[in-house]
Amino acid sequence: MNSLYEINKRKEYQAGLRQAFELPMPEGLRLDLEELMADDETSAAVKETLTLWRTVVGPFTNTIAYIVNNRLILASLPNIIQDDSNDGDTMLAEEMYDVLQRLNKATAKAFIATVKGRSGCVESLYGAIVEHDEKAFVRLLSDTRCDATPLARLCRSCWDDVQTGFTLGNENLSHYLDYMSEFPFDRDDRDEQDFHSAVQQMQPDWQQIQDIDDPDIDANLEQYFRDMRTFYEANFRMCAHFYQDSYGDFKPDERLLLDGILQCPEAQQILAVEATEQEPTAKAAEAEPFLLPKDYFDWNNCPNMPTEYFYLKKSVRDKGPLILTDLINYLADMGYIEDRATVKQLLAYRLTGRCRPEGGLPAIEWRGKNGKSYELIYLVRYLSDRGDYKKMRRFFVGPEWVKDRDSSYANAADTEFRKRMSEFYPEACRFVV
């Protein structure tokens, strides 16, 4: 082990974490904001929106993006580079270069190491990133005919951060709003609904304030900043719920920064939800039968949240949603999980990463034979690409966990259970007496 390298890598990560939280911005923009806030003619609505972004939304979302891009994606790197669900969306070399420039050097190096090409290709690509030489980077990918598919998959998984927003600039905001308004969203997810609505509202606002000669320009600006606040709040709720749902994946020093923001009154106000608004939805969900839609596996995965689900084997996915529905209903019928639609929907998401349930992601109670975890271990070992037993212990509660070497206990699962699994997925779960 190269301890000095690891120490320097950790120091780089910690420095970047602190910088992300402090919300760095170009000097010119910082001065413009200070001048705007000090101007007596600036309306209260504008000042409130800018203050909310500077003190709550910006630091929180930027810190979350930093952690996802520089640590959580690396933790799931093998699975992400094997996920071909978005390969139809080509990523240009220039676009990959822009993403890599926003990452820590150690993260960029790990990303580039996935490129397959001639000897020295990886080292040269990394050197181009360090030297900020975009032309050399693009030329290397073209001239050496490198296979940059894994790199593109990793770059596509990265979240937008404040740097991305600064690069976007006002001249591209219209294109960004058009893109986001057309982006598919889950109509059953309240956070995504709110974000989509906020984007759609900002589109006409942005067009109106382009005409500075409009006699209503002041009123239009006022409305624009009011709707921008709604946009910020929707974005903040999405990031906050991701953090709360994945809390166990964050380290103590990261939680210290993020929890501090969540505890401030402005953040609490954004996250406040009337319990009466959710109760009817929850009751209605319990009454619905569980059946996955026919195009379930045609929908894109959620590569930006790889810590929330397992990666099913291709042979399992190829069997389609009806078999998976039968499996989940079987688990409920046999008492391994609670027989409720919401629990089944959550289990489907934990297994596949598709159709994320609205709100939080509570742990699923697993009721194994004789209180053991063997049947659950069997599922994780034989249905997922990589038996991730750390995720298993986060996603489920209730059984008696084994001390170590989880996979070795899979075949200790109940005989009838193993036989039934082989009927669902004969390629992945071969029955052995």
Short mmCIF file of C-alpha atoms in Angstrom, two decimals:
data_model
loop_
_atom_site.label_atom_id
_atom_site.label_comp_id
_atom_site.label_asym_id
_atom_site.label_seq_id
_atom_site.Cartn_x
_atom_site.Cartn_y
_atom_site.Cartn_z
CA MET A 1 0.00 0.00 0.00
CA ASN A 2 1.28 3.45 -0.92
CA SER A 3 0.29 5.30 2.25
CA LEU A 4 1.67 8.66 1.09
CA TYR A 5 -0.48 8.53 -2.05
CA GLU A 6 -3.57 7.66 -0.02
CA ILE A 7 -2.88 10.48 2.45
CA ASN A 8 -2.49 13.03 -0.35
CA LYS A 9 -5.66 11.76 -2.02
CA ARG A 10 -7.62 12.18 1.22
CA LYS A 11 -6.18 15.66 1.73
CA GLU A 12 -7.25 16.62 -1.78
CA TYR A 13 -10.74 15.27 -1.13
CA GLN A 14 -11.13 17.14 2.16
CA ALA A 15 -9.89 20.40 0.63
CA GLY A 16 -12.32 20.02 -2.25
CA LEU A 17 -15.18 19.20 0.12
CA ARG A 18 -14.61 22.38 2.10
CA GLN A 19 -14.31 24.44 -1.09
CA ALA A 20 -17.54 22.99 -2.49
CA PHE A 21 -19.34 23.89 0.74
CA GLU A 22 -18.00 27.43 0.72
CA LEU A 23 -19.50 27.89 -2.75
CA PRO A 24 -16.66 29.47 -4.71
CA MET A 25 -17.62 31.83 -7.52
CA PRO A 26 -15.79 34.07 -9.99
CA GLU A 27 -14.66 37.34 -8.48
CA GLY A 28 -16.71 39.41 -10.92
CA LEU A 29 -19.91 37.56 -10.07
CA ARG A 30 -19.25 37.86 -6.34
CA LEU A 31 -18.83 41.62 -6.61
CA ASP A 32 -21.97 41.93 -8.76
CA LEU A 33 -24.00 40.06 -6.16
CA GLU A 34 -22.66 42.16 -3.31
CA GLU A 35 -23.50 45.33 -5.21
CA LEU A 36 -27.00 44.07 -5.98
CA MET A 37 -27.65 43.14 -2.35
CA ALA A 38 -26.45 46.56 -1.16
CA ASP A 39 -28.64 48.47 -3.63
CA ASP A 40 -31.71 49.98 -1.92
CA GLU A 41 -33.64 49.69 -5.18
CA THR A 42 -33.24 45.92 -5.29
CA SER A 43 -36.59 44.42 -4.28
CA ALA A 44 -37.05 42.18 -1.25
CA ALA A 45 -38.04 39.25 -3.48
CA VAL A 46 -34.77 39.45 -5.41
CA LYS A 47 -32.69 39.73 -2.24
CA GLU A 48 -34.48 36.82 -0.60
CA THR A 49 -33.92 34.59 -3.63
CA LEU A 50 -30.22 35.46 -3.87
CA THR A 51 -29.73 34.99 -0.12
CA LEU A 52 -31.43 31.61 -0.21
CA TRP A 53 -29.15 30.48 -3.01
CA ARG A 54 -25.98 31.84 -1.40
CA THR A 55 -26.57 30.49 2.11
CA VAL A 56 -28.68 27.33 1.71
CA VAL A 57 -29.37 25.91 -1.75
CA GLY A 58 -26.01 26.60 -3.38
CA PRO A 59 -23.75 25.21 -0.61
CA PHE A 60 -25.94 22.15 -0.02
CA THR A 61 -26.46 21.08 -3.63
CA ASN A 62 -22.85 21.84 -4.56
CA THR A 63 -21.55 19.75 -1.64
CA ILE A 64 -23.85 16.85 -2.51
CA ALA A 65 -22.68 16.98 -6.14
CA TYR A 66 -19.04 17.00 -5.02
CA ILE A 67 -19.49 13.92 -2.83
CA VAL A 68 -21.43 12.04 -5.51
CA ASN A 69 -18.92 12.85 -8.25
CA ASN A 70 -15.72 12.31 -6.28
CA ARG A 71 -16.61 9.45 -3.94
CA LEU A 72 -19.97 7.72 -4.39
CA ILE A 73 -19.55 7.17 -8.13
CA LEU A 74 -16.08 5.73 -7.53
CA ALA A 75 -17.57 3.34 -4.99
CA SER A 76 -19.86 1.95 -7.71
CA LEU A 77 -17.44 2.34 -10.62
CA PRO A 78 -17.44 -1.35 -11.74
CA ASN A 79 -21.22 -1.44 -11.97
CA ILE A 80 -21.55 1.93 -13.71
CA ILE A 81 -19.08 1.08 -16.49
CA GLN A 82 -21.02 -2.12 -17.17
CA ASP A 83 -24.37 -0.30 -17.47
CA ASP A 84 -25.05 0.17 -21.18
CA SER A 85 -28.59 1.58 -20.80
CA ASN A 86 -27.60 5.09 -21.94
CA ASP A 87 -25.03 4.28 -24.63
CA GLY A 88 -27.34 5.56 -27.35
CA ASP A 89 -26.72 9.07 -26.00
CA THR A 90 -23.28 9.83 -27.47
CA MET A 91 -20.91 11.90 -25.35
CA LEU A 92 -18.30 13.95 -27.20
CA ALA A 93 -14.66 14.06 -26.17
CA GLU A 94 -15.01 17.79 -25.46
CA GLU A 95 -17.91 17.07 -23.09
CA MET A 96 -15.96 14.41 -21.23
CA TYR A 97 -13.05 16.84 -20.93
CA ASP A 98 -15.32 19.45 -19.31
CA VAL A 99 -16.57 16.92 -16.75
CA LEU A 100 -13.07 15.69 -15.90
CA GLN A 101 -11.86 19.24 -15.33
CA ARG A 102 -14.46 19.65 -12.57
CA LEU A 103 -13.30 16.57 -10.68
CA ASN A 104 -10.48 16.02 -8.22
CA LYS A 105 -7.26 14.88 -9.87
CA ALA A 106 -7.47 11.48 -8.18
CA THR A 107 -11.07 11.04 -9.38
CA ALA A 108 -10.21 12.12 -12.93
CA LYS A 109 -7.28 9.69 -12.90
CA ALA A 110 -9.55 6.81 -11.82
CA PHE A 111 -12.08 7.70 -14.51
CA ILE A 112 -9.45 7.91 -17.27
CA ALA A 113 -7.94 4.59 -16.15
CA THR A 114 -11.04 2.86 -17.54
CA VAL A 115 -10.12 3.89 -21.11
CA LYS A 116 -8.91 1.00 -23.23
CA GLY A 117 -6.23 1.80 -25.80
CA ARG A 118 -2.60 1.52 -26.76
CA SER A 119 0.20 1.65 -24.21
CA GLY A 120 0.63 5.13 -22.75
CA CYS A 121 -2.83 6.30 -23.82
CA VAL A 122 -4.15 6.62 -20.26
CA GLU A 123 -1.08 8.48 -19.04
CA SER A 124 -1.25 10.92 -21.96
CA LEU A 125 -4.95 11.57 -21.44
CA TYR A 126 -4.42 12.26 -17.76
CA GLY A 127 -1.51 14.55 -18.60
CA ALA A 128 -3.77 16.55 -20.92
CA ILE A 129 -6.27 17.00 -18.08
CA VAL A 130 -3.58 18.13 -15.65
CA GLU A 131 -2.19 20.57 -18.21
CA HIS A 132 -5.70 21.83 -19.12
CA ASP A 133 -5.00 20.95 -22.75
CA GLU A 134 -8.39 20.23 -24.31
CA LYS A 135 -7.06 19.94 -27.86
CA ALA A 136 -4.54 17.28 -26.83
CA PHE A 137 -7.19 15.35 -24.93
CA VAL A 138 -9.59 15.32 -27.90
CA ARG A 139 -6.79 14.44 -30.33
CA LEU A 140 -5.61 11.53 -28.17
CA LEU A 141 -9.06 9.98 -28.03
CA SER A 142 -9.37 10.29 -31.80
CA ASP A 143 -5.85 9.42 -32.96
CA THR A 144 -5.32 6.38 -30.77
CA ARG A 145 -8.84 5.03 -31.37
CA CYS A 146 -9.27 4.51 -27.66
CA ASP A 147 -12.40 2.83 -26.33
CA ALA A 148 -13.73 5.61 -24.12
CA THR A 149 -17.15 4.01 -23.58
CA PRO A 150 -16.54 3.29 -19.86
CA LEU A 151 -15.27 6.85 -19.39
CA ALA A 152 -18.39 8.27 -21.07
CA ARG A 153 -20.61 6.20 -18.77
CA LEU A 154 -18.85 7.58 -15.72
CA CYS A 155 -18.97 11.16 -16.96
CA ARG A 156 -22.69 10.87 -17.73
CA SER A 157 -23.25 9.72 -14.14
CA CYS A 158 -21.77 12.92 -12.69
CA TRP A 159 -24.08 15.53 -11.22
CA ASP A 160 -24.16 19.16 -12.26
CA ASP A 161 -22.45 21.43 -9.77
CA VAL A 162 -22.00 25.19 -9.38
CA GLN A 163 -19.09 25.14 -11.81
CA THR A 164 -21.44 23.72 -14.42
CA GLY A 165 -23.84 26.59 -13.80
CA PHE A 166 -21.11 29.16 -14.20
CA THR A 167 -19.99 27.53 -17.44
CA LEU A 168 -23.59 27.44 -18.63
CA GLY A 169 -23.96 31.22 -18.33
CA ASN A 170 -26.99 33.30 -19.17
CA GLU A 171 -26.54 32.79 -22.92
CA ASN A 172 -27.29 29.06 -22.58
CA LEU A 173 -29.98 29.26 -19.91
CA SER A 174 -32.77 29.14 -22.49
CA HIS A 175 -31.36 25.91 -23.94
CA TYR A 176 -30.99 24.46 -20.45
CA LEU A 177 -34.62 25.22 -19.60
CA ASP A 178 -35.79 23.70 -22.90
CA TYR A 179 -33.76 20.57 -22.21
CA MET A 180 -34.97 20.18 -18.62
CA SER A 181 -38.61 20.81 -19.56
CA GLU A 182 -38.46 17.91 -22.06
CA PHE A 183 -36.53 15.58 -19.74
CA PRO A 184 -38.61 12.51 -18.72
CA PHE A 185 -39.76 12.64 -15.12
CA ASP A 186 -41.62 10.30 -12.80
CA ARG A 187 -45.18 11.60 -12.52
CA ASP A 188 -45.60 9.67 -9.28
CA ASP A 189 -42.61 11.37 -7.68
CA ARG A 190 -43.61 14.63 -6.02
CA ASP A 191 -40.07 16.03 -6.01
CA GLU A 192 -39.68 15.46 -9.75
CA GLN A 193 -43.13 16.89 -10.40
CA ASP A 194 -42.30 20.08 -8.48
CA PHE A 195 -38.96 20.47 -10.25
CA HIS A 196 -40.52 19.96 -13.68
CA SER A 197 -43.24 22.52 -12.93
CA ALA A 198 -40.68 25.05 -11.71
CA VAL A 199 -38.64 24.66 -14.91
CA GLN A 200 -41.71 25.13 -17.08
CA GLN A 201 -42.66 28.28 -15.19
CA MET A 202 -39.21 29.79 -15.62
CA GLN A 203 -39.24 29.37 -19.41
CA PRO A 204 -41.72 32.19 -20.21
CA ASP A 205 -40.21 34.34 -17.43
CA TRP A 206 -36.78 34.11 -19.04
CA GLN A 207 -38.13 35.06 -22.44
CA GLN A 208 -39.91 38.09 -21.03
CA ILE A 209 -36.89 39.62 -19.33
CA GLN A 210 -34.85 39.48 -22.54
CA ASP A 211 -36.70 42.56 -23.76
CA ILE A 212 -35.15 45.33 -21.65
CA ASP A 213 -37.29 47.94 -23.42
CA ASP A 214 -40.50 46.34 -22.20
CA PRO A 215 -42.32 48.88 -20.00
CA ASP A 216 -43.11 46.02 -17.58
CA ILE A 217 -39.48 44.94 -17.27
CA ASP A 218 -39.34 45.62 -13.51
CA ALA A 219 -42.45 43.55 -12.85
CA ASN A 220 -41.14 40.81 -15.14
CA LEU A 221 -37.83 40.72 -13.28
CA GLU A 222 -39.67 40.52 -9.98
CA GLN A 223 -41.70 37.55 -11.20
CA TYR A 224 -38.62 35.89 -12.64
CA PHE A 225 -36.85 35.93 -9.28
CA ARG A 226 -39.95 34.68 -7.47
CA ASP A 227 -40.16 31.72 -9.80
CA MET A 228 -36.41 31.21 -9.57
CA ARG A 229 -36.88 30.81 -5.82
CA THR A 230 -39.45 28.08 -6.49
CA PHE A 231 -36.92 26.41 -8.81
CA TYR A 232 -34.20 26.57 -6.13
CA GLU A 233 -36.53 25.14 -3.50
CA ALA A 234 -37.54 22.22 -5.75
CA ASN A 235 -33.89 21.46 -6.52
CA PHE A 236 -33.02 21.64 -2.83
CA ARG A 237 -35.79 19.20 -1.85
CA MET A 238 -34.59 16.65 -4.42
CA CYS A 239 -31.02 16.81 -3.11
CA ALA A 240 -32.10 16.81 0.55
CA HIS A 241 -34.27 13.73 0.09
CA PHE A 242 -31.46 11.95 -1.75
CA TYR A 243 -29.17 12.75 1.19
CA GLN A 244 -31.68 11.61 3.80
CA ASP A 245 -32.45 8.40 1.93
CA SER A 246 -28.72 7.61 1.49
CA TYR A 247 -27.62 8.92 4.89
CA GLY A 248 -25.61 5.80 5.72
CA ASP A 249 -23.39 6.34 2.68
CA PHE A 250 -22.15 9.71 3.91
CA LYS A 251 -19.16 10.11 6.20
CA PRO A 252 -19.22 11.99 9.53
CA ASP A 253 -17.36 15.06 8.23
CA GLU A 254 -19.74 15.25 5.25
CA ARG A 255 -22.79 14.91 7.49
CA LEU A 256 -21.50 17.67 9.74
CA LEU A 257 -21.56 20.15 6.86
CA LEU A 258 -24.85 19.01 5.34
CA ASP A 259 -26.75 18.58 8.62
CA GLY A 260 -25.77 22.10 9.60
CA ILE A 261 -27.61 23.47 6.56
CA LEU A 262 -30.63 21.21 7.03
CA GLN A 263 -31.07 22.50 10.57
CA CYS A 264 -31.31 26.16 9.57
CA PRO A 265 -34.83 27.69 9.53
CA GLU A 266 -34.82 28.39 5.78
CA ALA A 267 -34.05 24.76 4.97
CA GLN A 268 -36.63 23.50 7.45
CA GLN A 269 -39.25 25.70 5.84
CA ILE A 270 -38.49 24.33 2.36
CA LEU A 271 -38.68 20.73 3.56
CA ALA A 272 -41.85 21.16 5.61
CA VAL A 273 -44.62 18.94 4.24
CA GLU A 274 -48.14 18.73 5.67
CA ALA A 275 -48.79 15.16 6.80
CA THR A 276 -52.39 15.46 5.63
CA GLU A 277 -51.15 15.95 2.05
CA GLN A 278 -49.42 12.58 2.00
CA GLU A 279 -51.88 10.43 3.96
CA PRO A 280 -54.50 9.94 1.20
CA THR A 281 -51.78 9.01 -1.28
CA ALA A 282 -50.33 6.44 1.09
CA LYS A 283 -53.73 4.87 1.78
CA ALA A 284 -54.56 4.70 -1.91
CA ALA A 285 -51.23 2.98 -2.63
CA GLU A 286 -52.00 0.24 -0.11
CA ALA A 287 -55.22 -0.64 -1.94
CA GLU A 288 -53.56 -1.02 -5.35
CA PRO A 289 -52.51 -4.48 -6.61
CA PHE A 290 -48.80 -4.88 -7.37
CA LEU A 291 -47.90 -5.31 -11.04
CA LEU A 292 -44.84 -3.93 -12.80
CA PRO A 293 -45.59 -2.31 -16.19
CA LYS A 294 -44.65 -4.12 -19.38
CA ASP A 295 -42.04 -1.51 -20.33
CA TYR A 296 -40.48 -1.51 -16.85
CA PHE A 297 -37.05 -2.58 -18.06
CA ASP A 298 -37.17 -0.24 -21.05
CA TRP A 299 -36.95 2.79 -18.77
CA ASN A 300 -33.56 4.22 -17.94
CA ASN A 301 -31.83 3.30 -14.75
CA CYS A 302 -30.89 5.99 -12.21
CA PRO A 303 -27.06 6.00 -12.47
CA ASN A 304 -26.90 9.18 -10.39
CA MET A 305 -28.05 7.24 -7.33
CA PRO A 306 -26.09 3.96 -7.58
CA THR A 307 -25.95 3.59 -3.80
CA GLU A 308 -29.72 3.04 -3.62
CA TYR A 309 -30.06 -0.26 -5.49
CA PHE A 310 -28.44 -3.50 -6.60
CA TYR A 311 -27.53 -4.28 -10.21
CA LEU A 312 -29.52 -7.25 -11.53
CA LYS A 313 -27.79 -9.76 -13.77
CA LYS A 314 -28.60 -9.44 -17.45
CA SER A 315 -30.17 -12.90 -17.49
CA VAL A 316 -32.56 -11.74 -14.75
CA ARG A 317 -33.45 -8.49 -16.55
CA ASP A 318 -33.99 -10.39 -19.78
CA LYS A 319 -36.77 -12.43 -18.15
CA GLY A 320 -38.78 -9.23 -18.02
CA PRO A 321 -41.03 -7.46 -15.52
CA LEU A 322 -43.74 -10.14 -15.26
CA ILE A 323 -41.33 -12.70 -13.81
CA LEU A 324 -39.97 -10.10 -11.41
CA THR A 325 -43.54 -9.28 -10.38
CA ASP A 326 -44.19 -12.97 -9.73
CA LEU A 327 -41.00 -13.22 -7.67
CA ILE A 328 -41.89 -10.25 -5.48
CA ASN A 329 -45.47 -11.44 -5.00
CA TYR A 330 -44.12 -14.88 -4.07
CA LEU A 331 -41.86 -13.34 -1.41
CA ALA A 332 -44.89 -11.56 0.03
CA ASP A 333 -47.14 -14.64 -0.14
CA MET A 334 -44.54 -16.70 1.70
CA GLY A 335 -44.13 -14.03 4.37
CA TYR A 336 -40.53 -13.01 3.58
CA ILE A 337 -41.68 -9.40 3.14
CA GLU A 338 -44.81 -7.57 4.22
CA ASP A 339 -47.69 -8.02 1.79
CA ARG A 340 -48.22 -4.35 0.94
CA ALA A 341 -47.96 -2.59 -2.43
CA THR A 342 -45.59 0.07 -1.12
CA VAL A 343 -43.19 -2.55 0.27
CA LYS A 344 -43.25 -4.45 -3.03
CA GLN A 345 -42.63 -1.27 -5.03
CA LEU A 346 -39.72 -0.41 -2.78
CA LEU A 347 -38.24 -3.89 -3.16
CA ALA A 348 -38.53 -3.63 -6.95
CA TYR A 349 -36.62 -0.34 -6.85
CA ARG A 350 -33.96 -1.75 -4.52
CA LEU A 351 -33.42 -4.60 -6.97
CA THR A 352 -33.46 -2.62 -10.21
CA GLY A 353 -33.09 1.14 -9.69
CA ARG A 354 -36.23 1.77 -11.74
CA CYS A 355 -39.34 3.73 -10.73
CA ARG A 356 -38.08 5.26 -7.51
CA PRO A 357 -40.89 5.45 -4.90
CA GLU A 358 -41.93 8.90 -3.76
CA GLY A 359 -40.39 10.23 -0.54
CA GLY A 360 -38.06 8.32 1.75
CA LEU A 361 -36.68 4.82 1.34
CA PRO A 362 -37.22 3.00 4.64
CA ALA A 363 -35.50 -0.30 5.33
CA ILE A 364 -37.54 -3.36 4.33
CA GLU A 365 -38.28 -5.88 7.07
CA TRP A 366 -37.02 -9.29 5.96
CA ARG A 367 -38.66 -12.28 7.65
CA GLY A 368 -36.36 -15.19 6.87
CA LYS A 369 -36.89 -18.80 7.85
CA ASN A 370 -36.18 -19.17 11.57
CA GLY A 371 -35.18 -15.52 11.68
CA LYS A 372 -32.09 -16.15 9.53
CA SER A 373 -30.87 -14.11 6.55
CA TYR A 374 -29.99 -17.06 4.30
CA GLU A 375 -32.79 -16.61 1.75
CA LEU A 376 -32.00 -12.90 1.42
CA ILE A 377 -28.30 -13.67 0.96
CA TYR A 378 -29.32 -16.15 -1.75
CA LEU A 379 -31.22 -13.44 -3.63
CA VAL A 380 -28.34 -10.98 -3.41
CA ARG A 381 -25.74 -13.52 -4.47
CA TYR A 382 -27.55 -15.09 -7.41
CA LEU A 383 -29.70 -12.26 -8.79
CA SER A 384 -27.26 -9.33 -8.61
CA ASP A 385 -24.12 -8.84 -10.68
CA ARG A 386 -22.03 -8.33 -7.59
CA GLY A 387 -23.08 -9.58 -4.17
CA ASP A 388 -23.06 -6.28 -2.32
CA TYR A 389 -23.83 -7.37 1.24
CA LYS A 390 -23.18 -3.92 2.68
CA LYS A 391 -26.11 -2.64 0.68
CA MET A 392 -28.13 -5.65 1.80
CA ARG A 393 -27.65 -4.70 5.45
CA ARG A 394 -28.71 -1.12 4.72
CA PHE A 395 -31.74 -1.97 2.62
CA PHE A 396 -33.16 -4.60 4.98
CA VAL A 397 -33.74 -5.09 8.71
CA GLY A 398 -35.03 -7.94 10.83
CA PRO A 399 -33.00 -11.11 10.18
CA GLU A 400 -30.04 -12.39 12.13
CA TRP A 401 -27.02 -11.37 10.06
CA VAL A 402 -24.09 -13.74 9.61
CA LYS A 403 -20.73 -12.60 10.99
CA ASP A 404 -18.70 -12.81 7.76
CA ARG A 405 -18.37 -14.55 4.39
CA ASP A 406 -22.03 -13.86 3.60
CA SER A 407 -22.00 -15.56 0.20
CA SER A 408 -21.07 -18.92 1.72
CA TYR A 409 -24.47 -19.04 3.46
CA ALA A 410 -26.54 -18.64 0.29
CA ASN A 411 -27.00 -22.37 -0.28
CA ALA A 412 -28.13 -22.80 3.33
CA ALA A 413 -31.38 -21.11 2.26
CA ASP A 414 -34.60 -23.08 2.54
CA THR A 415 -34.78 -25.93 -0.01
CA GLU A 416 -38.26 -25.05 -1.28
CA PHE A 417 -37.19 -21.42 -1.60
CA ARG A 418 -34.14 -22.32 -3.70
CA LYS A 419 -36.23 -24.63 -5.87
CA ARG A 420 -38.77 -21.87 -6.51
CA MET A 421 -36.00 -19.40 -7.37
CA SER A 422 -34.64 -21.81 -9.97
CA GLU A 423 -38.10 -21.89 -11.55
CA PHE A 424 -38.19 -18.09 -11.78
CA TYR A 425 -34.60 -17.70 -13.02
CA PRO A 426 -33.12 -21.06 -14.11
CA GLU A 427 -30.00 -19.48 -15.61
CA ALA A 428 -29.08 -17.49 -12.51
CA CYS A 429 -30.41 -19.84 -9.80
CA ARG A 430 -29.58 -23.45 -10.60
CA PHE A 431 -31.15 -25.76 -8.05
CA VAL A 432 -28.78 -28.10 -6.24
CA VAL A 433 -30.13 -30.54 -3.66
#
